[in-house]
Coordinates of C-alpha atoms and ligand atoms in Angstrom, one line a residue:
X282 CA 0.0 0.0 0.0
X283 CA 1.2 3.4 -1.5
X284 CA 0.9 7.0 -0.5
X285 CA 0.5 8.7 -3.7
X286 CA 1.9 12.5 -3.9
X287 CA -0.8 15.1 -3.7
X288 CA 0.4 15.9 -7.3
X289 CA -0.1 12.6 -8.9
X290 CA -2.4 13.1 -12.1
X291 CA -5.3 10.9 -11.6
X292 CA -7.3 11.1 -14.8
X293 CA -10.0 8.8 -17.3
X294 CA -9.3 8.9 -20.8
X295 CA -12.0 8.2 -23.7
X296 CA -11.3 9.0 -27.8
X297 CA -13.3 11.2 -30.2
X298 CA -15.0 8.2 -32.2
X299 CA -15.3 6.0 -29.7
X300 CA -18.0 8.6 -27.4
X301 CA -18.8 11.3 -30.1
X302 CA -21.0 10.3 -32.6
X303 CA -22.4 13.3 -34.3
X304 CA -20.4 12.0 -37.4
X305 CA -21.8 14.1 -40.0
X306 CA -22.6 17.4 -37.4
X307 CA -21.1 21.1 -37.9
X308 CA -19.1 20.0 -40.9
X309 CA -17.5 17.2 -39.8
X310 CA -15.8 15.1 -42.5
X311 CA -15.2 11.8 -43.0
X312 CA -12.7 9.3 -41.5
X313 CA -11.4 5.9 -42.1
X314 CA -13.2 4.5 -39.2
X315 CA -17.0 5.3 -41.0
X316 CA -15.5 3.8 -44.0
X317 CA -14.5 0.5 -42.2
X318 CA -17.7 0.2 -40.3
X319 CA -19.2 0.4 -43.6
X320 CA -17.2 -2.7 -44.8
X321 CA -18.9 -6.0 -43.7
X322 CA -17.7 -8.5 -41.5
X323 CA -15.0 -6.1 -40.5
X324 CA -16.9 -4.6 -36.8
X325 CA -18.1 -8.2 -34.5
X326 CA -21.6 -6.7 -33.7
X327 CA -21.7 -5.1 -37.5
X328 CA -21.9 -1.6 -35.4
X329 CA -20.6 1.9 -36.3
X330 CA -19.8 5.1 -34.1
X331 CA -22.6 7.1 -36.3
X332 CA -24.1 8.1 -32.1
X333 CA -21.9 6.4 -30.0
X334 CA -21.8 7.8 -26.7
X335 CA -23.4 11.1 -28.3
X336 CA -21.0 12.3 -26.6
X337 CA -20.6 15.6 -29.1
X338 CA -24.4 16.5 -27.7
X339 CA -23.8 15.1 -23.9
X340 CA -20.5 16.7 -22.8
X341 CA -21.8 18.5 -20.3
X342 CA -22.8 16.0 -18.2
X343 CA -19.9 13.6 -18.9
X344 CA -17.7 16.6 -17.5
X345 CA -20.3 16.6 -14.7
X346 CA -19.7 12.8 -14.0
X347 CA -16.1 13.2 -14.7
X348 CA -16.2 16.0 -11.8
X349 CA -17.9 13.8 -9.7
X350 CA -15.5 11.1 -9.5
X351 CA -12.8 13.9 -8.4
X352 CA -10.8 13.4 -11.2
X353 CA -7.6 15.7 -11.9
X354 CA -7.0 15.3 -15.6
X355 CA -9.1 14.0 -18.8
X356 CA -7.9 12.8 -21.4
X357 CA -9.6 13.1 -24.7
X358 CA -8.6 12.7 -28.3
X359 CA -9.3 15.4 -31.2
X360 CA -11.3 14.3 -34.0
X361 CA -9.1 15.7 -37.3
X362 CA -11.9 15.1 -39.6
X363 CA -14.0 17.6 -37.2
X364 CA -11.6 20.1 -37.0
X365 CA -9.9 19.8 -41.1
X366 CA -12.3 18.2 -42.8
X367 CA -10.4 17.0 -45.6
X368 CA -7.4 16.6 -43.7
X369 CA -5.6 19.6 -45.0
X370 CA -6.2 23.3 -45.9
X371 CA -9.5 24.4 -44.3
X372 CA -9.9 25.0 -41.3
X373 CA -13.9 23.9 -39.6
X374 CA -14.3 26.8 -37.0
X375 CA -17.7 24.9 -35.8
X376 CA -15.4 21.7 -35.0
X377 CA -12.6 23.8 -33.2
X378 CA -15.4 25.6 -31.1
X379 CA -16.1 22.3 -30.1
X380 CA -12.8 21.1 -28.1
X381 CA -12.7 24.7 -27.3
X382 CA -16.0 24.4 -25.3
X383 CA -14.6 21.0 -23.7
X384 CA -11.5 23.0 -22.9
X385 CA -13.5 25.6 -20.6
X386 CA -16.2 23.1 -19.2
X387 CA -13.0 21.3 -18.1
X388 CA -11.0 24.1 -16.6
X389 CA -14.1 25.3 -14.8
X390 CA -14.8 21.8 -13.4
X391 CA -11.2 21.9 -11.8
X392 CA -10.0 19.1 -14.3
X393 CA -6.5 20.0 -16.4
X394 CA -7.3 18.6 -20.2
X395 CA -5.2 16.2 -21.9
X396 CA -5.2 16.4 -25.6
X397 CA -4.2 13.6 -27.6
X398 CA -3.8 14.7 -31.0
X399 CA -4.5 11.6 -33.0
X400 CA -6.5 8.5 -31.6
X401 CA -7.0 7.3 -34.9
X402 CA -9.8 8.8 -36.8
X403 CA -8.0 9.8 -40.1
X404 CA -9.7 12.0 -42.3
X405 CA -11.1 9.4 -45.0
X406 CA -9.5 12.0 -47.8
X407 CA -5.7 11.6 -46.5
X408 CA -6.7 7.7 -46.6
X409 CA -7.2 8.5 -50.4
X410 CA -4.3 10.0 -50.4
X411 CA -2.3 7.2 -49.1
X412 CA -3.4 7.9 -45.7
X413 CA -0.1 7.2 -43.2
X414 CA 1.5 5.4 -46.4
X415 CA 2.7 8.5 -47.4
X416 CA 4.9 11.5 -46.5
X417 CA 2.4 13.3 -47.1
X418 CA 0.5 12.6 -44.5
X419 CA 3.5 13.5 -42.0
X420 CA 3.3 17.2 -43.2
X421 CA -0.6 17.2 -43.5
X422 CA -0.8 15.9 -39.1
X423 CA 2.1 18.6 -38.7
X424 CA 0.1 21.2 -39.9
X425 CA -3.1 20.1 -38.0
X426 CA -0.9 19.9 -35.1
X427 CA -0.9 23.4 -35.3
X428 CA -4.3 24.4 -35.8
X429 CA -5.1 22.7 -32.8
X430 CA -2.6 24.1 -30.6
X431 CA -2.7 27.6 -31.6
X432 CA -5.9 27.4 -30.8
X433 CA -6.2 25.4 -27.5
X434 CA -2.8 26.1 -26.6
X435 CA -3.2 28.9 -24.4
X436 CA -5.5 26.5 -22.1
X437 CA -4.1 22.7 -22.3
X438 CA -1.0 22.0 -21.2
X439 CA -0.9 18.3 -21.6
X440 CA -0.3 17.1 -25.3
X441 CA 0.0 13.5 -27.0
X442 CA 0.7 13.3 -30.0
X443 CA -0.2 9.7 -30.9
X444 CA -2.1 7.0 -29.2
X445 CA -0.4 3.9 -29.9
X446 CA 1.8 3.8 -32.9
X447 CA 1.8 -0.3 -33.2
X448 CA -1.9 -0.3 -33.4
X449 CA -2.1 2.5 -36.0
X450 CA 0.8 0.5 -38.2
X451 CA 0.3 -3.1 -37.1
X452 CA -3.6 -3.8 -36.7
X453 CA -4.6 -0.8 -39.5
X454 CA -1.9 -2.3 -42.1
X455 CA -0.5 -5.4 -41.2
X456 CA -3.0 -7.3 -39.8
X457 CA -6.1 -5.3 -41.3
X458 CA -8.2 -5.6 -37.9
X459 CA -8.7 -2.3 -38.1
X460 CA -9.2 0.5 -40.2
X461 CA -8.2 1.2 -43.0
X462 CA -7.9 -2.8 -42.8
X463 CA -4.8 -3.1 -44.7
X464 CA -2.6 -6.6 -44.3
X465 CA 1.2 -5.9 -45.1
X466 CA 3.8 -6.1 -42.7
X467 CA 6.2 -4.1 -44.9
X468 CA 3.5 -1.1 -45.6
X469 CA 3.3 -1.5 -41.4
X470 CA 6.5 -0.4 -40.9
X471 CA 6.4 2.5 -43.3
X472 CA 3.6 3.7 -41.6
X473 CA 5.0 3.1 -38.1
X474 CA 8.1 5.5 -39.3
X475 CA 5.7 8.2 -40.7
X476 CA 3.6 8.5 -37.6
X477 CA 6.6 8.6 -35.2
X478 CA 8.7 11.3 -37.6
X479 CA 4.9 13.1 -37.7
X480 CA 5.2 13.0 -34.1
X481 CA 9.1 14.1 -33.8
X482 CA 7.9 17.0 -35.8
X483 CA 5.0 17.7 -34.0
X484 CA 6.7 18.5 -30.7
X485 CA 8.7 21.7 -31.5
X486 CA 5.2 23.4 -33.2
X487 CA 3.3 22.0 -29.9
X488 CA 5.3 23.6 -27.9
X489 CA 5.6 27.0 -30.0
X490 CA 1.8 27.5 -29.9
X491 CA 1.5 26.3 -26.4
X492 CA 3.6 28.0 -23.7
X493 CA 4.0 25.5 -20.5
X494 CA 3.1 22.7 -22.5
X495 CA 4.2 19.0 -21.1
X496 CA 4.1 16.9 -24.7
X497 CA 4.7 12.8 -24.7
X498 CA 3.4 10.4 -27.2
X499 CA 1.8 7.3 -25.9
X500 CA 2.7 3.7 -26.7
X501 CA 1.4 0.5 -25.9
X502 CA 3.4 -1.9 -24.1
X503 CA 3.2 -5.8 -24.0
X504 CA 5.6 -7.1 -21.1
X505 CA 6.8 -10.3 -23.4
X506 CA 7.7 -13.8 -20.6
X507 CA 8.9 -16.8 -22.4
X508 CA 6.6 -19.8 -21.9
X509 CA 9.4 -22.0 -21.0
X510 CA 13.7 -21.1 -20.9
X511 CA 14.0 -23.1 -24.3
X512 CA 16.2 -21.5 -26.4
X513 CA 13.4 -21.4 -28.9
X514 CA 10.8 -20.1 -26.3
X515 CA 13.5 -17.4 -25.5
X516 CA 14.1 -16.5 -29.3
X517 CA 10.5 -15.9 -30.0
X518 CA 10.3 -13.8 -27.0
X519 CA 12.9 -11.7 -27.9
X520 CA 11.0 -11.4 -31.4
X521 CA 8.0 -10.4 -30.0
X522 CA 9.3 -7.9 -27.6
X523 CA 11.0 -6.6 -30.5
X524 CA 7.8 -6.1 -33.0
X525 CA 5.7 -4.7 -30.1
X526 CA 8.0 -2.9 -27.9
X527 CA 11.5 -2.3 -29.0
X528 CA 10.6 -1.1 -32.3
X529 CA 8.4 2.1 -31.0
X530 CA 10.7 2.5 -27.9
X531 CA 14.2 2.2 -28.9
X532 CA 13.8 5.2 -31.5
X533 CA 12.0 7.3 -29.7
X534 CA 15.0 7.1 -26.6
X535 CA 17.3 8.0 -29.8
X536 CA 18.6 4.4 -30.3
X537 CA 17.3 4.2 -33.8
X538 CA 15.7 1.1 -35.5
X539 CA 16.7 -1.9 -33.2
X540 CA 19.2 -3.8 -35.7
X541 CA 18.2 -7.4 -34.7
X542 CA 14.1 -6.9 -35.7
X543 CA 15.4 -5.5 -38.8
X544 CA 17.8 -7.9 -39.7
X545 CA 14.0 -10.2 -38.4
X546 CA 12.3 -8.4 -41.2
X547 CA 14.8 -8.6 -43.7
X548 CA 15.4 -12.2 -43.5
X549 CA 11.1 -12.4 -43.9
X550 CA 11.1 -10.3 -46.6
X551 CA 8.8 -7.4 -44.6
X552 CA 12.1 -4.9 -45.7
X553 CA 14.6 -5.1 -48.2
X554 CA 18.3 -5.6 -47.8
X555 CA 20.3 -2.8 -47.4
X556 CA 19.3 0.7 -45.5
X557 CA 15.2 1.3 -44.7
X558 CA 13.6 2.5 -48.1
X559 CA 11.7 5.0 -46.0
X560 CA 13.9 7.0 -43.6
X561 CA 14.9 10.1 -44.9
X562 CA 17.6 12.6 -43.4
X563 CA 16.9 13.7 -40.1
X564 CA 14.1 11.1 -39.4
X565 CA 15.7 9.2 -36.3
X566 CA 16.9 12.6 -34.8
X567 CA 13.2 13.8 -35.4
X568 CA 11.9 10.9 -33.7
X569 CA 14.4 10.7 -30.7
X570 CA 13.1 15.0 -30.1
X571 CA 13.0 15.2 -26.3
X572 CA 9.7 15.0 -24.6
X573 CA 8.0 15.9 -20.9
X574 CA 6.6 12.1 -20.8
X575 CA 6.3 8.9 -22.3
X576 CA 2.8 7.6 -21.7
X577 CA 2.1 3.9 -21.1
X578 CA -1.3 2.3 -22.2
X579 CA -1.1 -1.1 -20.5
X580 CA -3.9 -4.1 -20.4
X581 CA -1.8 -7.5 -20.3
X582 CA 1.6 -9.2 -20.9
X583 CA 1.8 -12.0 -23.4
X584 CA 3.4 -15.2 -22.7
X585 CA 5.5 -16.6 -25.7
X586 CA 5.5 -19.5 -27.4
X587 CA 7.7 -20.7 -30.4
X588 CA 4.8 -21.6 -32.3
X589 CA 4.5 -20.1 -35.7
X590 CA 0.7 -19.5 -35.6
X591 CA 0.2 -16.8 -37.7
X592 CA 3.0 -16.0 -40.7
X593 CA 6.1 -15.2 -38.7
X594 CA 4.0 -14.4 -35.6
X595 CA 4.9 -16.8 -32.8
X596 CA 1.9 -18.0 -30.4
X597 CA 1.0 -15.6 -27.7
X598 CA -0.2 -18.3 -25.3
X599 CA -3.6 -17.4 -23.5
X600 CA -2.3 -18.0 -19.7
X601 CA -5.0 -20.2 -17.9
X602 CA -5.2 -17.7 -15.4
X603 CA -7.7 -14.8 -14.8
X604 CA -8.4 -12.6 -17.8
X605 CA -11.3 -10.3 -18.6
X606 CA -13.6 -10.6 -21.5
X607 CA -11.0 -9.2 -24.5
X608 CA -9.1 -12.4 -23.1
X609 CA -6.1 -10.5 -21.8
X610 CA -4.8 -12.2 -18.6
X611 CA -5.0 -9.9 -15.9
X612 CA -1.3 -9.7 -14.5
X613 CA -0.3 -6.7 -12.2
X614 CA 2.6 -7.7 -11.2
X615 CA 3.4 -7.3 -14.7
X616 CA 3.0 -3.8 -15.1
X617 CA 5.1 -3.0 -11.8
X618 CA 8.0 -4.9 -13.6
X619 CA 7.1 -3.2 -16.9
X620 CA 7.3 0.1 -15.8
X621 CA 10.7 -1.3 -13.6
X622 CA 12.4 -2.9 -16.6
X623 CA 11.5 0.5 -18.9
X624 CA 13.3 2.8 -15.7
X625 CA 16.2 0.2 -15.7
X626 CA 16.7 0.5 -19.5
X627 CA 15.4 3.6 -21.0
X628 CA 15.1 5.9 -18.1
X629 CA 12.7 8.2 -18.9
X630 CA 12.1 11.4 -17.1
X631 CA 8.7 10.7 -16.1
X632 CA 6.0 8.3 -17.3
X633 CA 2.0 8.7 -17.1
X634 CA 0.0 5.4 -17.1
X635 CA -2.5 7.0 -19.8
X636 CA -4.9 3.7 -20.3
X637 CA -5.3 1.1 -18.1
X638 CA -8.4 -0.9 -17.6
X639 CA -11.1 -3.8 -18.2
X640 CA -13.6 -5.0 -20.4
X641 CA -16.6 -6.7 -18.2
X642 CA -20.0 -7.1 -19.3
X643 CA -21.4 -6.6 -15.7
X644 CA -25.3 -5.4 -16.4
X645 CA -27.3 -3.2 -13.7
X646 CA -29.3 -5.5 -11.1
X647 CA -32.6 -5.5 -10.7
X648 CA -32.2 -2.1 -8.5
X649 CA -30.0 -0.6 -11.0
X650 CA -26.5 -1.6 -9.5
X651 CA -23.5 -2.5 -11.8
X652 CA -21.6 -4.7 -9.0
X653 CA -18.8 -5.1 -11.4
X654 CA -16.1 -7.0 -8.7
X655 CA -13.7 -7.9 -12.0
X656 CA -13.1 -4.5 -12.5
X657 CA -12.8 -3.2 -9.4
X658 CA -10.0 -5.8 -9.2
X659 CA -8.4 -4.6 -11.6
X660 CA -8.1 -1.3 -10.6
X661 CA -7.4 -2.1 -7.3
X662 CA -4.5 -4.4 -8.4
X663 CA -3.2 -2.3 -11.0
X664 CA -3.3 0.9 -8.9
X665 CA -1.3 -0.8 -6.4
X666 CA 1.1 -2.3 -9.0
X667 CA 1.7 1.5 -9.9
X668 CA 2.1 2.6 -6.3
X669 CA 4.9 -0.3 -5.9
X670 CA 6.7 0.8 -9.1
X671 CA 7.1 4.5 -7.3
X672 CA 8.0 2.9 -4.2
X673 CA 10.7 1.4 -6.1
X674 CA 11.5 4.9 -7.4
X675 CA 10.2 4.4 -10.6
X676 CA 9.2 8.3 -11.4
X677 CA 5.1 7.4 -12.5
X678 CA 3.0 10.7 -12.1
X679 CA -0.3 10.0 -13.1
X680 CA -2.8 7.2 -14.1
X681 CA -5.4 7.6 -16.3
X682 CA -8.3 4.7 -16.2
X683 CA -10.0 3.5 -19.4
X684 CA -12.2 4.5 -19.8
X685 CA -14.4 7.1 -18.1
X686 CA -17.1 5.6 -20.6
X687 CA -18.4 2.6 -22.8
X688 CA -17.8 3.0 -26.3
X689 CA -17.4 2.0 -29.2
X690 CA -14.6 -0.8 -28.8
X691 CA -13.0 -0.8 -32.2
X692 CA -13.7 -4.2 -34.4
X693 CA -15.4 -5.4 -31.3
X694 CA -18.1 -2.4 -31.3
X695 CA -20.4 -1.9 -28.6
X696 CA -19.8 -5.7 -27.2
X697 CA -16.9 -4.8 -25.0
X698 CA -17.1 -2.4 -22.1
X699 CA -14.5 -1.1 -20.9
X700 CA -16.3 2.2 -18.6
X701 CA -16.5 3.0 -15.1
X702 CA -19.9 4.3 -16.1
X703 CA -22.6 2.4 -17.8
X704 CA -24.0 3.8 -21.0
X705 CA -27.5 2.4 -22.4
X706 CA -26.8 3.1 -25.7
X707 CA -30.8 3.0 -26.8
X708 CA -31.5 5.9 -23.7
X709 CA -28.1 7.2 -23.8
X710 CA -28.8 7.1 -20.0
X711 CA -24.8 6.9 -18.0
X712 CA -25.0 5.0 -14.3
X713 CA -22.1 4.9 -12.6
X714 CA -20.9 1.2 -12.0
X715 CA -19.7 0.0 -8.3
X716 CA -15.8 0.7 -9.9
X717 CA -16.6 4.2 -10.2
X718 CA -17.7 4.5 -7.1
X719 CA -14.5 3.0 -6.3
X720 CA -12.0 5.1 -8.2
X721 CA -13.8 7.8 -6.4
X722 CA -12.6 7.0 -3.1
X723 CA -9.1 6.2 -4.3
X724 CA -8.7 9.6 -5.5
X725 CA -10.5 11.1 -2.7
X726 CA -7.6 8.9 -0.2
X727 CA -4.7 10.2 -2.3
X728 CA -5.8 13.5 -2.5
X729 CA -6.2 13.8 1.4
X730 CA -2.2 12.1 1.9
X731 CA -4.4 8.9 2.8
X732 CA -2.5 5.6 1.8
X733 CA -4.9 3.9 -1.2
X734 CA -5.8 1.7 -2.5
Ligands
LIG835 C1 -6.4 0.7 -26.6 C2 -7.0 1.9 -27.3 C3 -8.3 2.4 -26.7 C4 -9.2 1.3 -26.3 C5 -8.4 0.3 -25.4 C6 -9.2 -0.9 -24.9 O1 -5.6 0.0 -27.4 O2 -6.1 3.0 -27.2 O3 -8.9 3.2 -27.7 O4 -9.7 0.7 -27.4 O5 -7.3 -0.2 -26.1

């Protein structure tokens, strides 16, 4: 048990299309996401985020719940589409005036904003364009970059560039699990190099328009454990750590592209022999650009197996012990040693858990109570993982829990739910589950120098 410093940031975090809806509203263009929706087979429940959490029209009283909790920061993503329409060039003043409205009803609620500047929802004309393919696209995020921030900048403080470069590259265009539902492991790594250099070149204009400001970019981490000390067991670890972690990590702490995942890709055929076809002059040192943070999103480790289930993938075995309903184990302890390992290796300055959370089902009861133990379990134990890891000196400052809503869960649409408040997406009505409740008091411990959780 931790005493947490009355500074620590304890935040929720949502994204634009995941709560907004209002796809179509105040000149809102069109982004990859509709497009894939629109693409059967390709969302589980055949959903879209057309309403979502209709969030765009409810904001208010999200803030309102967001205030009740006690919350110190929220994190919320900027829809591009809303605010460039086509991605480029004009500027939509009604979609600026939007965030800008979130910006006050934050500040007067007490709660510091967190921007995250791209949580996926490209506008569908850069897609046409090549979308993250292309360099294009690099200049095009740049420029929005600083649309946004001259115009918020005065007010936020807290930036992200990106929300999880691996997901963007790896399940938009290697895998194709989600939009725009490419599968190439070679176009993946292009566009994992054109988001990072987008964000390298990001920071500098951030922080131009933005006096104060404290930018990161977030990644998501997968702790890789052998299954076994096998040599083979131990070499697909060290592949996997490599494709998920290593490759995001090592460039942005200025190490450049780690040399044994692309001699990996090489010998695959993913990359050609001979120097990456995409990295131009200056790339790695715009990557490496120093930052205020590096934000963690973290759900589960993966335990390794040298089976070759999928193309060069090796097996990431489902562990037989506790795991919610995505089917990530639920590990703690693992995240304590995560954010250990990534002090020992890459010592950043300070690191912000900015997602971390569960996806239950738990329904209301008959009186109207979510009891949902699982997650409040996971919170608890992750919460106290986090506290150990600054016990240990690891410099963690804040902790943001996914997510303050249910939403729109990606391929898995509205069947996952990840919120610590209930949304019934046919009343748009929000309950707060029993975890809410929870996360409440934790703050409301920490905040008065009482040991939680
Ligand atoms: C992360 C995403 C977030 C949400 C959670 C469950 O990968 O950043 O939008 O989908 O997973």
């Amino acid at each position: 048990m931790t005493q947490f410093p009355s500074s620590f940031l304890w935040g929720a975090a949502t994204s634009s299309f995941q709560i907004e809806g209002a796809t179509t509203t105040d000149g809102r263009g069109p982004s990859i996401w509709e497009t894939f929706c629109a693409t059967p087979g390709k969302i589980a429940d055949g959903t879209h985020g057309d309403i979502a959490c209709d969030h765009y029209h409810l904001w208010e009283k999200d803030l309102d719940l967001l205030a009740w909790m006690g919350v110190k920061s929220y994190r919320f993503s900027i829809a591009w589409p809303r605010v460039m329409p086509t991605g480029r060039g004009a500027v939509n003043e009604a979609g600026l005036a939007f965030y800008s409205r979130l910006v006050d009803g934050l500040i007067a609620r007490g709660i510091e904003p967190m921007v995250t500047l791209y949580h996926w929802d490209l506008p569908q004309a850069l897609e046409d364009e090549g979308g993250w393919r292309v360099r294009s696209t690099v200049e095009a995020f740049v420029a929005y970059a600083e649309v946004v921030a001259k115009r918020l900048g005065d007010r936020v403080k807290y930036w992200v560039t990106h929300n999880e470069p691996w997901c963007i590259a790896h399940l938009g265009h290697g895998t194709g699990e989600q939009a725009p539902g490419e599968k190439n492991i070679g176009v993946s790594l292009r566009v994992a190099h054109h988001v990072m250099v987008s964000h390298g070149l990001a920071v500098p204009v951030i922080r131009a328009n933005s006096p104060g400001a404290i930018v990161g970019i977030v990644l998501n981490l997968c702790p890789a454990h052998p299954a076994s000390q096998s040599a083979a067991d131990l070499e697909a670890t060290r592949w996997f750590d490599g494709f998920f972690n290593r490759w995001y990590l090592d460039p942005i702490f200025g190490r450049g592209y780690p040399a044994d995942k692309v001699a990996d890709y090489q010998r695959e055929g993913a990359l050609p022999e001979g120097p990456l076809p995409f990295v131009e002059p200056g790339d790695m040192e715009a990557m490496a650009v120093p930052t205020d943070f590096l934000g963690i999103n973290y759900y589960s480790r993966a335990i390794i197996r040298d089976d070759k289930a999928e193309g060069n993938l090796p097996a990431v075995v489902q562990s037989t012990g506790v795991a919610t309903e995505m089917g990530w184990e639920v590990v703690p302890e693992a995240l304590e040693k995560l954010l250990i390992d990534l002090r020992d290796e890459y010592g950043p300055k300070s690191i912000l858990i900015t997602e971390n959370g569960a996806a239950y089902g738990t329904a209301p009861d008959g009186a109207g109570v979510i009891d949902d133990v699982e997650r409040q379990a996971y919170f608890r134990g992750h919460i106290a993982a986090v506290g150990r890891a600054r016990d240990a000196g690891v410099p963690v400052d804040g902790y943001f829990a996914w997510s303050l809503l249910d939403n729109f869960e990606w391929a898995f649409g509205y069947e996952k739910r990840f919120g610590l408040i209930w949304v019934d997406y046919e009343t748009q009505e929000r309950i707060p589950k029993q975890s809410a409740h929870l996360y409440r008091d934790i703050i409301a411990k920490a905040v008065a120098g009482e040991v939680a959780p």
